[in-house]
PDB file of N, CA and C in Angstrom:
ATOM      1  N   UNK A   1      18.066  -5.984  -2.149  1.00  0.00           N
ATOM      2  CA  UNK A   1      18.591  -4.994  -3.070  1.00  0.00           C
ATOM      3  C   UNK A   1      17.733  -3.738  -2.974  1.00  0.00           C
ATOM      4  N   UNK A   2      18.371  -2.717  -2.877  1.00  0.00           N
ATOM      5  CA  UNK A   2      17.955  -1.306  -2.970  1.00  0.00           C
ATOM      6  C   UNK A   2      17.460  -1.030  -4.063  1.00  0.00           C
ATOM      7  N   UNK A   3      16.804  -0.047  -4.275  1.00  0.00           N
ATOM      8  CA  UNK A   3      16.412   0.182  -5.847  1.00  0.00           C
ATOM      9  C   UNK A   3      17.099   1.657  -5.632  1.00  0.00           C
ATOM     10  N   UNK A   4      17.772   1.696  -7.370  1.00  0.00           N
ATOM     11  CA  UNK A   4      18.399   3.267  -7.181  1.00  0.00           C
ATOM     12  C   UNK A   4      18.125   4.201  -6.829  1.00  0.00           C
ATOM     13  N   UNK A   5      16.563   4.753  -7.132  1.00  0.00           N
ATOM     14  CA  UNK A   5      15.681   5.927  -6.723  1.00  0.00           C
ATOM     15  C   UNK A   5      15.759   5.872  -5.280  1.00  0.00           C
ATOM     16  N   UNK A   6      15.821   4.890  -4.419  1.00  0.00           N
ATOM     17  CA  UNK A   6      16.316   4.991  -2.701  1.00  0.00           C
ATOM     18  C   UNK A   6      17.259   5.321  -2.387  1.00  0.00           C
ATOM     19  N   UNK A   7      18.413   4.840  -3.019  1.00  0.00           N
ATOM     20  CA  UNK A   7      19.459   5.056  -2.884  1.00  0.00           C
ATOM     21  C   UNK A   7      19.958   6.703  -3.377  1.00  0.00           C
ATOM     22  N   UNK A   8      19.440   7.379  -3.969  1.00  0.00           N
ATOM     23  CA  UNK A   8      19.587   8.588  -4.650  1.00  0.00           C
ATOM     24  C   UNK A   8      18.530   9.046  -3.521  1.00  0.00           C
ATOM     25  N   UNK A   9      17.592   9.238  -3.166  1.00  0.00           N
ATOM     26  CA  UNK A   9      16.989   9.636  -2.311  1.00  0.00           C
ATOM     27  C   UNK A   9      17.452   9.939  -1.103  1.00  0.00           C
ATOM     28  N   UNK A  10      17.902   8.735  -0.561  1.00  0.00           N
ATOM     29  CA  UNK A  10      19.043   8.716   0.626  1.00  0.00           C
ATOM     30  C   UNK A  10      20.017  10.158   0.592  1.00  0.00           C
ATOM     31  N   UNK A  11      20.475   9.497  -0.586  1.00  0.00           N
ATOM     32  CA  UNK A  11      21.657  10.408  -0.405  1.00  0.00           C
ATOM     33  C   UNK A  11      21.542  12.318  -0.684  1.00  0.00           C
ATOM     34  N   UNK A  12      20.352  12.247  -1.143  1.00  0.00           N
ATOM     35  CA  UNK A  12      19.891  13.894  -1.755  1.00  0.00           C
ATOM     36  C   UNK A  12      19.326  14.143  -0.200  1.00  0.00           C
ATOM     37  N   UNK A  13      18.823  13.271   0.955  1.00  0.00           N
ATOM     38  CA  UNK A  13      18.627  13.916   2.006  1.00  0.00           C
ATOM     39  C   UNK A  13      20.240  14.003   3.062  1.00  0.00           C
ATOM     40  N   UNK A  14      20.759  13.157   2.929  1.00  0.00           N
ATOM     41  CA  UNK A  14      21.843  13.593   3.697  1.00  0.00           C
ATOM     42  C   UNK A  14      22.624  14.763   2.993  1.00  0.00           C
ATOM     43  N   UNK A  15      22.677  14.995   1.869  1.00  0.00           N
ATOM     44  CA  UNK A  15      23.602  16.331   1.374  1.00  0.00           C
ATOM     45  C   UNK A  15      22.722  17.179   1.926  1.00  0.00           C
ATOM     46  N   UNK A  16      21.137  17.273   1.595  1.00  0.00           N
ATOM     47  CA  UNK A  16      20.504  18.832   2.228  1.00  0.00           C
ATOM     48  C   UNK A  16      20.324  18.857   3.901  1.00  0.00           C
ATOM     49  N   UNK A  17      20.466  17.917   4.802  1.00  0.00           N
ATOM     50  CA  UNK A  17      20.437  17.471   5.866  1.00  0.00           C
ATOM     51  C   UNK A  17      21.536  17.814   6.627  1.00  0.00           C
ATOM     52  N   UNK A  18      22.592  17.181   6.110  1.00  0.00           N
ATOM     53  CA  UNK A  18      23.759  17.253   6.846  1.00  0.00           C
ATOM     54  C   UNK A  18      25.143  17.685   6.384  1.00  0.00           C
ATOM     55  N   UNK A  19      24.612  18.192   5.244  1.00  0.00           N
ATOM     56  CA  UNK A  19      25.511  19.503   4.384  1.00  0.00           C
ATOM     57  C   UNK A  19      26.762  18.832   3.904  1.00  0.00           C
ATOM     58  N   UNK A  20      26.272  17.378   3.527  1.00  0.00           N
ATOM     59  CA  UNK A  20      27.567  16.402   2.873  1.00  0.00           C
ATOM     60  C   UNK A  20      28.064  16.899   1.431  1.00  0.00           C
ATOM     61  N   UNK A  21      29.062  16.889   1.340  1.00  0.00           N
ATOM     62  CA  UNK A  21      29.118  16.593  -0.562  1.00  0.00           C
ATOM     63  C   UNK A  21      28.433  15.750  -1.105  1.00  0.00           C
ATOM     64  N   UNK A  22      28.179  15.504  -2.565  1.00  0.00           N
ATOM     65  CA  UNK A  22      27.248  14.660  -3.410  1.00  0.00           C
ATOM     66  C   UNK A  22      27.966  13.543  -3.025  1.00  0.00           C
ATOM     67  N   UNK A  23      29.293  13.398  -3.232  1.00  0.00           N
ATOM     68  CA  UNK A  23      29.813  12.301  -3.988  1.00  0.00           C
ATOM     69  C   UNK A  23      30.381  11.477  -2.139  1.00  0.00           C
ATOM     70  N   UNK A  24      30.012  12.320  -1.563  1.00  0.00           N
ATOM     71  CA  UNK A  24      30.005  11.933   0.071  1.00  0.00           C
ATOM     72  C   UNK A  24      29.146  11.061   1.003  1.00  0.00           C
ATOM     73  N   UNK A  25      28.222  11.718   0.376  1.00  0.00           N
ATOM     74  CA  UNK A  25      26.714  11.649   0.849  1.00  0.00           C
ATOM     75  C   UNK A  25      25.991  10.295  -0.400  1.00  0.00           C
ATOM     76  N   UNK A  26      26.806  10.338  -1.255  1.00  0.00           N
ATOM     77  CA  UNK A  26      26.140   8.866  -2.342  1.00  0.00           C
ATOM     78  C   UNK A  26      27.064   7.310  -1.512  1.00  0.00           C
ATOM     79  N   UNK A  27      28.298   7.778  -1.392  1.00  0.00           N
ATOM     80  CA  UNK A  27      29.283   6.510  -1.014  1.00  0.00           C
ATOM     81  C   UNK A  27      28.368   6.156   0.664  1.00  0.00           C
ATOM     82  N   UNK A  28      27.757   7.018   1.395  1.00  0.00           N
ATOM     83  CA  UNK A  28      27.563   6.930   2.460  1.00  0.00           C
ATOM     84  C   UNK A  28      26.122   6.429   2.851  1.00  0.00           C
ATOM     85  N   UNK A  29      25.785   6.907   1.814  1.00  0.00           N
ATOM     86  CA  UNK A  29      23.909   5.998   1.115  1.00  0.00           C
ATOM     87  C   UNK A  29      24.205   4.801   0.896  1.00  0.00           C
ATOM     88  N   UNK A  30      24.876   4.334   0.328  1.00  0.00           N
ATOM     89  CA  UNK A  30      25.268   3.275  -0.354  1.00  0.00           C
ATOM     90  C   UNK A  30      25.523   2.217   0.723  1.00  0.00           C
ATOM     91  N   UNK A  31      26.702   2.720   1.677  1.00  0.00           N
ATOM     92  CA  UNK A  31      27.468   1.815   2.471  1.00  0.00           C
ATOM     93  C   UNK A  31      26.193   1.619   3.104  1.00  0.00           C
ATOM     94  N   UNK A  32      25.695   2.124   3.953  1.00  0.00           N
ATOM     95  CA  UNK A  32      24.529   2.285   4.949  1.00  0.00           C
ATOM     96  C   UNK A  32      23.363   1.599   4.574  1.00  0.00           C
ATOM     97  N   UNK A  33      22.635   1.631   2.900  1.00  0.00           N
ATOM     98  CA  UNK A  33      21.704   0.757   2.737  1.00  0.00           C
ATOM     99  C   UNK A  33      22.426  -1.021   2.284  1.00  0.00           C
ATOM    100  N   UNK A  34      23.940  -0.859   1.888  1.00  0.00           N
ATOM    101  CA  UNK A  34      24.025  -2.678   1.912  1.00  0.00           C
ATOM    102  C   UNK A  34      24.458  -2.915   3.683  1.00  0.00           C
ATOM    103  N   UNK A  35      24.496  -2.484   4.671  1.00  0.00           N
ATOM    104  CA  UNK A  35      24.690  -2.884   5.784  1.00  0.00           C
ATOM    105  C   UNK A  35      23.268  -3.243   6.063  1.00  0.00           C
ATOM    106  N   UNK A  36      22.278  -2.148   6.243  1.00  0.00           N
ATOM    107  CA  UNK A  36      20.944  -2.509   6.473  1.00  0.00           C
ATOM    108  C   UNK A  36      20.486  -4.053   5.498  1.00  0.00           C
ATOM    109  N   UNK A  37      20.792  -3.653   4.890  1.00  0.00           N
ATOM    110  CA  UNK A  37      20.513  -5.060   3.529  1.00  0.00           C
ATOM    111  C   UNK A  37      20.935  -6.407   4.331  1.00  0.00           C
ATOM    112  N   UNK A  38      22.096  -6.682   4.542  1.00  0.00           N
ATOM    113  CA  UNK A  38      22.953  -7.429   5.216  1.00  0.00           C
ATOM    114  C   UNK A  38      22.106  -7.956   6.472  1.00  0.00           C
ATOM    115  N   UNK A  39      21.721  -7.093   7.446  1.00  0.00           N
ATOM    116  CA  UNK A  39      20.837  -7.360   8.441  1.00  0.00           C
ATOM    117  C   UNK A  39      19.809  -7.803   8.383  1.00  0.00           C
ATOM    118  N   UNK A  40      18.883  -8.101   7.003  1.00  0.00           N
ATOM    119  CA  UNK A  40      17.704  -7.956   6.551  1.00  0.00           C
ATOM    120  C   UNK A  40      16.508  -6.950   6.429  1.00  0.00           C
ATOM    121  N   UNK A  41      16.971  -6.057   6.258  1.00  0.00           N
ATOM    122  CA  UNK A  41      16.372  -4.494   6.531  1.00  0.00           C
ATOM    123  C   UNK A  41      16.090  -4.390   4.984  1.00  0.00           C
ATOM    124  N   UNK A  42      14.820  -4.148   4.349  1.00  0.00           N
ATOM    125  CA  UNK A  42      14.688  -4.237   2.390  1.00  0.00           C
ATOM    126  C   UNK A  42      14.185  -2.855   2.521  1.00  0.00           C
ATOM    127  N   UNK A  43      14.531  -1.868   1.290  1.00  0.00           N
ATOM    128  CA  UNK A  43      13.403  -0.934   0.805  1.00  0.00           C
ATOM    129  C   UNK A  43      13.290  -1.382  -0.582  1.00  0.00           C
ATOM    130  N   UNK A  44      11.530  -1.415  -0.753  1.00  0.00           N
ATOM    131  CA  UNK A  44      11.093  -2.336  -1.720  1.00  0.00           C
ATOM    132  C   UNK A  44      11.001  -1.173  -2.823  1.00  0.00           C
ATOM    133  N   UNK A  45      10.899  -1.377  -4.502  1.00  0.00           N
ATOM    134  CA  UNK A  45       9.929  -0.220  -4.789  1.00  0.00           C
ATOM    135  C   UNK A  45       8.174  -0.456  -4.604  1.00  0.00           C
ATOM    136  N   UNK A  46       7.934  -1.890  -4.847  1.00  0.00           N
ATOM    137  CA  UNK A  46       6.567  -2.256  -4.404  1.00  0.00           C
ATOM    138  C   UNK A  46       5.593  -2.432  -3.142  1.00  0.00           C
ATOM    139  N   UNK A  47       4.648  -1.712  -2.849  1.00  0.00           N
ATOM    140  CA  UNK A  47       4.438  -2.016  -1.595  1.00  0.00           C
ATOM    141  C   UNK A  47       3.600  -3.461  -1.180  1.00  0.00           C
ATOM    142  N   UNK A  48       3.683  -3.563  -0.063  1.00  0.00           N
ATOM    143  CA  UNK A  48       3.041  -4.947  -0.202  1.00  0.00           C
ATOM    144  C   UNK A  48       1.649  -4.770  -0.222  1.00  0.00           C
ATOM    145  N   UNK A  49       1.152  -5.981  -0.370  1.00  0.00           N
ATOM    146  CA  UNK A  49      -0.757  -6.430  -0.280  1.00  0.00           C
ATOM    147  C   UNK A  49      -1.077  -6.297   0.772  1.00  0.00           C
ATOM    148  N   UNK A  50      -2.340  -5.694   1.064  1.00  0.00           N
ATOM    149  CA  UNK A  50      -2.996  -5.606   2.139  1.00  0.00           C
ATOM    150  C   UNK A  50      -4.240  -6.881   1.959  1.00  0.00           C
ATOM    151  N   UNK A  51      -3.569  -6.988   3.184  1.00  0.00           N
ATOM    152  CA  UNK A  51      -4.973  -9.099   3.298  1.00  0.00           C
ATOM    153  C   UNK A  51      -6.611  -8.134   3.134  1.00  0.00           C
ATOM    154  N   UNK A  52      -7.377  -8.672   2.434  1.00  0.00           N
ATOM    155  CA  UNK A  52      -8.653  -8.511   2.125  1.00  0.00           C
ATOM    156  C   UNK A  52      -9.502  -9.543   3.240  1.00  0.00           C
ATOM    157  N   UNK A  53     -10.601  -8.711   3.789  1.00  0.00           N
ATOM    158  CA  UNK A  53     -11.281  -9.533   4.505  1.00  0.00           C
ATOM    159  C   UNK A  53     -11.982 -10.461   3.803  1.00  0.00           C
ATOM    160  N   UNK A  54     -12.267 -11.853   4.614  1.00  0.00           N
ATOM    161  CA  UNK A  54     -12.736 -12.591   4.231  1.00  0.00           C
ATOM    162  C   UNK A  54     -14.558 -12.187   4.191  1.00  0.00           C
ATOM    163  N   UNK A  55     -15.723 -12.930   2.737  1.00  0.00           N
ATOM    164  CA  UNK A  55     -16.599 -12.506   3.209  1.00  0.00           C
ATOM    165  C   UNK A  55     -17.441 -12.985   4.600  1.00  0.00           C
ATOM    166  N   UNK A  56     -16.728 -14.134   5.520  1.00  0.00           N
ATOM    167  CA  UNK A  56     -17.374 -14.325   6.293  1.00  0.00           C
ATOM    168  C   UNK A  56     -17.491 -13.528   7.363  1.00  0.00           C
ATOM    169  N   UNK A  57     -16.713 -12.428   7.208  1.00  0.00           N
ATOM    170  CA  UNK A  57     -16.723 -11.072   7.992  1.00  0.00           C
ATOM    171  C   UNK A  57     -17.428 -10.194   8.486  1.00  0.00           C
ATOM    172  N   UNK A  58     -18.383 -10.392   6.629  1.00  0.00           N
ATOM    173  CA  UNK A  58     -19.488  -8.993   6.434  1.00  0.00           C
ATOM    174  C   UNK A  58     -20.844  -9.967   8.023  1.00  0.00           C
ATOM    175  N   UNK A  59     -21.355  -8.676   8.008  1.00  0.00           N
ATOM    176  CA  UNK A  59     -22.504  -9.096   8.881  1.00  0.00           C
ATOM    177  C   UNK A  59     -23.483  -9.523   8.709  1.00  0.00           C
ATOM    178  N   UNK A  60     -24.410 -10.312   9.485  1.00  0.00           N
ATOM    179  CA  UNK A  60     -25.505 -11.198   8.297  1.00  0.00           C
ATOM    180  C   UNK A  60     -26.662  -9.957   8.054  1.00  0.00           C
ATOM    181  N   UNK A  61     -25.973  -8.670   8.922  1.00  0.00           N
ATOM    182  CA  UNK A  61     -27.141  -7.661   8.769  1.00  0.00           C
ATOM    183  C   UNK A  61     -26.986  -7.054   7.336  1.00  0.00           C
ATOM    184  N   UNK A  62     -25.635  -6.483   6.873  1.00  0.00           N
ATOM    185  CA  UNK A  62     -25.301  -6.095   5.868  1.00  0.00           C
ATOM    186  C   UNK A  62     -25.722  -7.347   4.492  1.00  0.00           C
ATOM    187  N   UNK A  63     -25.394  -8.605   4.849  1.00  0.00           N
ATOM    188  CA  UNK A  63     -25.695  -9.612   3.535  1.00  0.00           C
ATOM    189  C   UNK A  63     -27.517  -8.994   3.141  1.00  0.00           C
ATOM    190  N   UNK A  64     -27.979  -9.457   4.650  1.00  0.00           N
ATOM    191  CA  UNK A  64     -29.503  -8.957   4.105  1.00  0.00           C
ATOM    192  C   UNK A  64     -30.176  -7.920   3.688  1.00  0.00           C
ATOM    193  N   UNK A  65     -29.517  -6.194   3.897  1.00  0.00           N
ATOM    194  CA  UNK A  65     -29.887  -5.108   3.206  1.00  0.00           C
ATOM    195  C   UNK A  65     -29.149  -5.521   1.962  1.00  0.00           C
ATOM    196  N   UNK A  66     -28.053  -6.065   1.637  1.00  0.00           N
ATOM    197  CA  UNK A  66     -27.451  -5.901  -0.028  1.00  0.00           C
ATOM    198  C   UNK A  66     -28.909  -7.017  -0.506  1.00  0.00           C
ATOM    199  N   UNK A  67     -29.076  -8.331  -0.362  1.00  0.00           N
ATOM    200  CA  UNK A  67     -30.110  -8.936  -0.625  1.00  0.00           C
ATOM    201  C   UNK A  67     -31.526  -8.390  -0.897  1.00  0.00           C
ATOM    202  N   UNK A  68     -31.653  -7.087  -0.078  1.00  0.00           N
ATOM    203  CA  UNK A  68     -33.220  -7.365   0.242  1.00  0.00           C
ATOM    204  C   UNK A  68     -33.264  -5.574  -1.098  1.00  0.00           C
ATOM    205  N   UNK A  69     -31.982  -4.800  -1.396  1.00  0.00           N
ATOM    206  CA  UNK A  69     -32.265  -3.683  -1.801  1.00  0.00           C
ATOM    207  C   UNK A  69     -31.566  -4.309  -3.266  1.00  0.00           C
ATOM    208  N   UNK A  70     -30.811  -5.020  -3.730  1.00  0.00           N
ATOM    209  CA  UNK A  70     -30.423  -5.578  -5.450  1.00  0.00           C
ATOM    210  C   UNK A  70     -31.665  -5.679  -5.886  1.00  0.00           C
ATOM    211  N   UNK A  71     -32.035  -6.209  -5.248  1.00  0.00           N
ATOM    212  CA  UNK A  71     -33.260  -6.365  -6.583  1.00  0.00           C
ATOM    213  C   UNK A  71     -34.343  -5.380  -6.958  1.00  0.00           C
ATOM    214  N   UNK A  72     -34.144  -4.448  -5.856  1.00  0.00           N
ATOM    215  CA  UNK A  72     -34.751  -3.164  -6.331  1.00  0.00           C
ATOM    216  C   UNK A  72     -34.115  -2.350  -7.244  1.00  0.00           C
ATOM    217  N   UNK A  73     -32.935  -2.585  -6.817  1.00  0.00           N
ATOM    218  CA  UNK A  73     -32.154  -1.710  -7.958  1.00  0.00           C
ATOM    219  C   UNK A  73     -31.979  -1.879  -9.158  1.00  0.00           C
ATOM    220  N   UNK A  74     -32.256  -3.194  -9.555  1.00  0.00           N
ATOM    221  CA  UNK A  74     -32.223  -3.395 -11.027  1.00  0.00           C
ATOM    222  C   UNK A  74     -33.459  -4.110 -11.177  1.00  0.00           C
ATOM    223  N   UNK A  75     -34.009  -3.813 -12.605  1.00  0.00           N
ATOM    224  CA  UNK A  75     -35.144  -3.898 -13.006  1.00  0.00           C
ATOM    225  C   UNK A  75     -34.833  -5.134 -14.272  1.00  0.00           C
ATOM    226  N   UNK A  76     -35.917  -6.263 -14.465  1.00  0.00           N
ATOM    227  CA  UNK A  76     -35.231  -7.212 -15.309  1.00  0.00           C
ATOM    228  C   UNK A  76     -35.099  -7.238 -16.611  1.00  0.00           C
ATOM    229  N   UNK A  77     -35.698  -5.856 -17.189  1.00  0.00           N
ATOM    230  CA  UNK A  77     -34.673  -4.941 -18.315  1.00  0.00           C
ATOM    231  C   UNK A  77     -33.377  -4.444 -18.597  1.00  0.00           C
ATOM    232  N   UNK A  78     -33.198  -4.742 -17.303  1.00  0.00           N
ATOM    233  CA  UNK A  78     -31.692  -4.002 -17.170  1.00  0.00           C
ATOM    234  C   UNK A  78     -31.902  -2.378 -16.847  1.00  0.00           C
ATOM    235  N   UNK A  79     -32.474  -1.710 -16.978  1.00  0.00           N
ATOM    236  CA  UNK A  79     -32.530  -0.354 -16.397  1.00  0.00           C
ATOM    237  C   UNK A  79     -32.558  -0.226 -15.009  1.00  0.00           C
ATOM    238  N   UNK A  80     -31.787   0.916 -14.233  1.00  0.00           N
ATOM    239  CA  UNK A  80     -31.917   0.722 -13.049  1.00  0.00           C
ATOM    240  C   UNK A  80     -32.718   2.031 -11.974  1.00  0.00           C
ATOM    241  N   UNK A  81     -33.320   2.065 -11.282  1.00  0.00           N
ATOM    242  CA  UNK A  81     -34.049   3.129 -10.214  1.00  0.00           C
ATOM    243  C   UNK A  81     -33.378   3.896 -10.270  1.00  0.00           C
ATOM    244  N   UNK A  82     -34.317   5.298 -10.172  1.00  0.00           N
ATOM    245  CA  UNK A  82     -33.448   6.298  -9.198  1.00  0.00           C
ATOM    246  C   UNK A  82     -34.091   6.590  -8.261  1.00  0.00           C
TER     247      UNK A  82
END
């Protein structure tokens, strides 16, 4: 399923595009995104998730500067360096 704002989108570029009428250029949005639909072709309004690296990723160089500089940064008052 289309979401309307695509479908109105669609069709506001083919009227300034291709100099359709509104009511031309909506029936023709329309037909065109349930064919795509049909094929399996989606416009979502949500975009999808981007996969997060795993931490076995980070480098054991990076684990050991975050390790070796936290504890400088915080003091066991809770106040932190500048």
């Amino acid at each position: 399923m289309t979401p309307p704002a695509a479908r109105a989108a669609v069709s506001a570029h083919l009227t300034d595009t291709l100099g359709l009428p509104p009511n031309l250029a909506t029936h023709t949005a329309s037909e065109l995104l349930d064919r795509l639909a049909v094929e399996g072709w989606q416009i979502t309004a949500t975009p999808t998730a981007r996969p997060v690296a795993p931490r076995a990723r980070e480098t054991r160089r990076a684990r050991r500067l975050v390790a070796r500089l936290l504890p400088r940064l915080v003091r066991p008052n809770g106040e932190t360096e500048r």
